[in-house]
């Protein structure tokens, strides 16, 4: 923002100019940029006046006192919202927009922060089975999946596929545990299943190719939550 030069300083500049001082010497004496000093001298020579012309543009919506009120509100309550600050100022007779409040805070080295939305899995696009995990019956559905799914219901299937599905079930149980109460025995059962599948796959890899590559995996059903 451009700063206006006071009349006494302008008069001092012209006095030094009349003493045949250079623009550089005058700028150093009054502690102003050389371009500012040069502009003041040329304006006086051209118009014979030193007074500032009429400024264009809209005046500031807030005064220095209003700015101090905004800063005072933020210092007392650092997590105030723009709406709260606006309402507080309106109670004192000051009506300004949210943009003006943000601008005044930025001018005093304050940064506006947007609140982080709550961590809600339901707001993310998911299939119906995963969305139901957020409800109270989520724990029962996991247990029921462990008991009735053909994945571990004494079925004979490919070991690699079985291991992949078991790992997915374990990852899902761990992710869901942040929102619903997942029994510890369920996680332990999944970990045990993955371990046993890994051992079986290692045995199959070391043995000659035979029908034993397809094995039956049985896991004890975890106790019902009911």
Coordinates of C-alpha atoms in Angstrom, one line a residue:
X1 CA 0.0 0.0 0.0
X2 CA 1.4 3.4 -1.0
X3 CA 2.2 5.8 1.8
X4 CA 1.5 9.5 1.5
X5 CA 4.3 11.9 2.2
X6 CA 3.5 14.6 4.8
X7 CA 3.6 18.3 4.0
X8 CA 6.6 19.1 6.3
X9 CA 8.7 16.4 4.5
X10 CA 7.8 17.8 1.1
X11 CA 8.7 21.3 2.3
X12 CA 12.1 19.9 3.5
X13 CA 12.6 18.3 0.2
X14 CA 12.1 21.5 -1.7
X15 CA 14.3 23.4 0.7
X16 CA 17.1 21.0 0.1
X17 CA 16.5 21.2 -3.7
X18 CA 16.8 25.0 -3.5
X19 CA 20.1 24.4 -1.8
X20 CA 21.2 22.6 -5.0
X21 CA 21.3 19.2 -3.4
X22 CA 21.1 16.2 -5.7
X23 CA 18.1 13.9 -5.7
X24 CA 20.3 11.2 -4.1
X25 CA 21.4 13.4 -1.3
X26 CA 17.8 14.6 -0.6
X27 CA 16.5 11.0 -0.6
X28 CA 19.2 10.0 1.9
X29 CA 18.4 13.0 4.1
X30 CA 14.6 12.4 4.3
X31 CA 14.9 8.6 4.1
X32 CA 12.7 8.2 1.0
X33 CA 13.2 6.4 -2.3
X34 CA 14.8 8.5 -5.0
X35 CA 11.8 8.0 -7.3
X36 CA 9.5 9.5 -4.6
X37 CA 11.7 12.6 -4.2
X38 CA 12.0 13.0 -8.0
X39 CA 8.2 12.9 -8.3
X40 CA 7.6 15.5 -5.6
X41 CA 10.2 17.9 -7.1
X42 CA 8.8 17.5 -10.7
X43 CA 5.2 18.0 -9.5
X44 CA 6.2 21.2 -7.7
X45 CA 8.0 22.5 -10.8
X46 CA 5.1 21.6 -13.0
X47 CA 2.1 22.7 -10.9
X48 CA 3.6 24.9 -8.2
X49 CA 1.8 22.8 -5.5
X50 CA 2.9 20.3 -2.9
X51 CA -0.5 19.2 -1.6
X52 CA -1.8 15.8 -2.4
X53 CA -4.4 15.4 -5.1
X54 CA -7.8 13.9 -4.5
X55 CA -7.5 10.1 -4.1
X56 CA -9.7 7.9 -6.2
X57 CA -11.3 4.6 -5.2
X58 CA -13.5 3.5 -2.3
X59 CA -12.4 4.3 1.2
X60 CA -11.6 1.5 3.7
X61 CA -14.6 -0.1 5.3
X62 CA -12.9 -0.3 8.7
X63 CA -11.1 2.2 10.8
X64 CA -8.0 1.6 12.9
X65 CA -10.3 1.1 15.9
X66 CA -12.3 -1.5 14.0
X67 CA -9.1 -3.4 13.0
X68 CA -8.1 -3.5 16.7
X69 CA -11.6 -4.9 17.6
X70 CA -11.1 -7.7 15.0
X71 CA -7.6 -8.5 16.4
X72 CA -8.9 -8.4 20.0
X73 CA -11.6 -11.0 19.1
X74 CA -9.1 -13.4 17.6
X75 CA -6.7 -13.1 20.4
X76 CA -9.4 -13.9 23.0
X77 CA -10.8 -16.8 20.9
X78 CA -8.2 -18.0 18.3
X79 CA -10.7 -20.5 16.8
X80 CA -13.4 -17.9 16.1
X81 CA -15.2 -18.2 12.8
X82 CA -15.8 -15.4 10.3
X83 CA -19.5 -15.5 11.2
X84 CA -18.8 -15.1 14.9
X85 CA -16.4 -12.2 14.3
X86 CA -19.0 -10.5 12.0
X87 CA -21.8 -10.9 14.5
X88 CA -19.6 -9.5 17.3
X89 CA -18.7 -6.5 15.2
X90 CA -22.4 -5.9 14.2
X91 CA -23.2 -5.8 17.9
X92 CA -20.9 -2.8 18.2
X93 CA -22.3 -1.1 15.1
X94 CA -19.7 -2.2 12.6
X95 CA -21.0 -4.0 9.5
X96 CA -18.3 -5.5 7.3
X97 CA -18.2 -8.5 5.0
X98 CA -16.3 -11.8 5.6
X99 CA -13.8 -10.8 2.9
X100 CA -12.9 -7.6 4.7
X101 CA -12.4 -9.5 8.0
X102 CA -10.1 -12.1 6.2
X103 CA -8.2 -9.2 4.6
X104 CA -7.6 -7.4 7.9
X105 CA -6.4 -10.6 9.5
X106 CA -4.0 -11.4 6.6
X107 CA -2.6 -7.8 6.9
X108 CA -1.6 -8.7 10.5
X109 CA 0.0 -12.0 9.6
X110 CA -3.0 -14.2 10.6
X111 CA -3.8 -17.2 8.4
X112 CA -7.3 -18.5 8.0
X113 CA -7.7 -22.2 8.4
X114 CA -10.6 -24.3 7.1
X115 CA -11.8 -27.0 9.6
X116 CA -11.0 -30.6 8.7
X117 CA -14.2 -32.6 8.0
X118 CA -14.9 -35.5 10.4
X119 CA -13.6 -38.9 9.4
X120 CA -16.7 -40.6 8.3
X121 CA -16.4 -43.8 6.3
X122 CA -20.1 -43.6 5.4
X123 CA -19.4 -40.5 3.3
X124 CA -17.0 -42.5 1.1
X125 CA -18.3 -44.5 -1.9
X126 CA -18.5 -48.1 -0.8
X127 CA -20.4 -51.3 -1.6
X128 CA -23.4 -52.2 0.6
X129 CA -21.5 -54.9 2.5
X130 CA -18.9 -52.4 3.7
X131 CA -21.4 -49.7 4.5
X132 CA -23.2 -52.0 6.8
X133 CA -20.1 -52.5 8.8
X134 CA -20.6 -49.0 10.2
X135 CA -23.9 -50.1 11.8
X136 CA -24.3 -52.0 15.0
X137 CA -24.7 -55.4 13.3
X138 CA -21.3 -54.9 11.6
X139 CA -19.6 -57.2 14.1
X140 CA -22.2 -59.9 13.6
X141 CA -21.8 -59.7 9.8
X142 CA -18.1 -60.3 10.1
X143 CA -18.6 -63.2 12.4
X144 CA -21.3 -64.6 10.1
X145 CA -19.0 -64.2 7.1
X146 CA -16.3 -66.2 8.9
X147 CA -18.8 -69.0 9.8
X148 CA -20.9 -69.3 6.6
X149 CA -18.6 -68.2 3.8
X150 CA -17.4 -70.9 1.4
X151 CA -14.0 -69.4 1.9
X152 CA -13.3 -71.3 5.2
X153 CA -16.3 -73.6 5.4
X154 CA -14.4 -76.8 4.9
X155 CA -14.2 -76.2 1.1
X156 CA -11.4 -77.3 -1.1
X157 CA -10.1 -74.4 -3.2
X158 CA -7.0 -72.9 -4.7
X159 CA -4.6 -71.9 -2.0
X160 CA -3.4 -68.7 -3.6
X161 CA -6.9 -67.4 -4.0
X162 CA -7.8 -68.4 -0.5
X163 CA -4.8 -66.6 0.9
X164 CA -5.6 -63.4 -1.0
X165 CA -9.2 -63.4 0.3
X166 CA -8.1 -64.0 3.9
X167 CA -5.7 -61.1 3.7
X168 CA -8.5 -58.8 2.4
X169 CA -10.7 -59.9 5.3
X170 CA -8.0 -59.1 7.8
X171 CA -7.4 -55.6 6.2
X172 CA -11.1 -54.9 6.3
X173 CA -11.4 -56.0 9.9
X174 CA -8.6 -53.7 11.0
X175 CA -9.9 -50.7 9.0
X176 CA -13.4 -51.3 10.5
X177 CA -12.1 -51.6 14.1
X178 CA -11.9 -47.8 14.2
X179 CA -15.7 -47.5 13.9
X180 CA -17.1 -50.7 15.4
X181 CA -16.0 -53.1 18.1
X182 CA -14.2 -56.0 16.4
X183 CA -13.6 -59.0 18.6
X184 CA -9.9 -59.8 19.1
X185 CA -10.5 -63.5 18.4
X186 CA -11.7 -62.6 14.9
X187 CA -8.5 -60.8 14.1
X188 CA -6.5 -63.7 15.6
X189 CA -8.4 -66.3 13.6
X190 CA -7.7 -64.4 10.4
X191 CA -4.0 -64.1 11.3
X192 CA -3.9 -67.8 12.1
X193 CA -5.6 -68.6 8.8
X194 CA -3.2 -66.6 6.8
X195 CA -0.2 -68.2 8.6
X196 CA -1.5 -71.7 7.9
X197 CA -2.2 -70.9 4.3
X198 CA 1.3 -69.6 3.9
X199 CA 2.7 -72.7 5.4
X200 CA 0.6 -74.9 3.1
X201 CA 1.6 -72.9 0.0
X202 CA 5.3 -73.3 1.0
X203 CA 4.8 -77.1 1.4
X204 CA 3.1 -77.4 -2.0
X205 CA 5.8 -75.3 -3.7
X206 CA 8.5 -77.6 -2.3
X207 CA 6.6 -80.9 -3.1
X208 CA 6.2 -82.3 -6.7
X209 CA 3.2 -81.3 -8.6
X210 CA 0.3 -83.5 -7.5
X211 CA -3.4 -83.2 -6.5
X212 CA -2.1 -82.2 -3.1
X213 CA -1.7 -78.7 -4.5
X214 CA -5.4 -78.3 -3.7
X215 CA -6.0 -78.8 0.0
X216 CA -8.7 -78.3 2.5
X217 CA -8.3 -75.6 5.1
X218 CA -10.5 -75.7 8.2
X219 CA -10.6 -72.9 10.8
X220 CA -12.4 -73.1 14.1
X221 CA -15.4 -70.8 14.0
X222 CA -15.0 -67.8 16.4
X223 CA -17.6 -67.6 19.2
X224 CA -20.8 -65.7 18.3
X225 CA -21.1 -62.2 19.6
X226 CA -24.7 -62.7 20.7

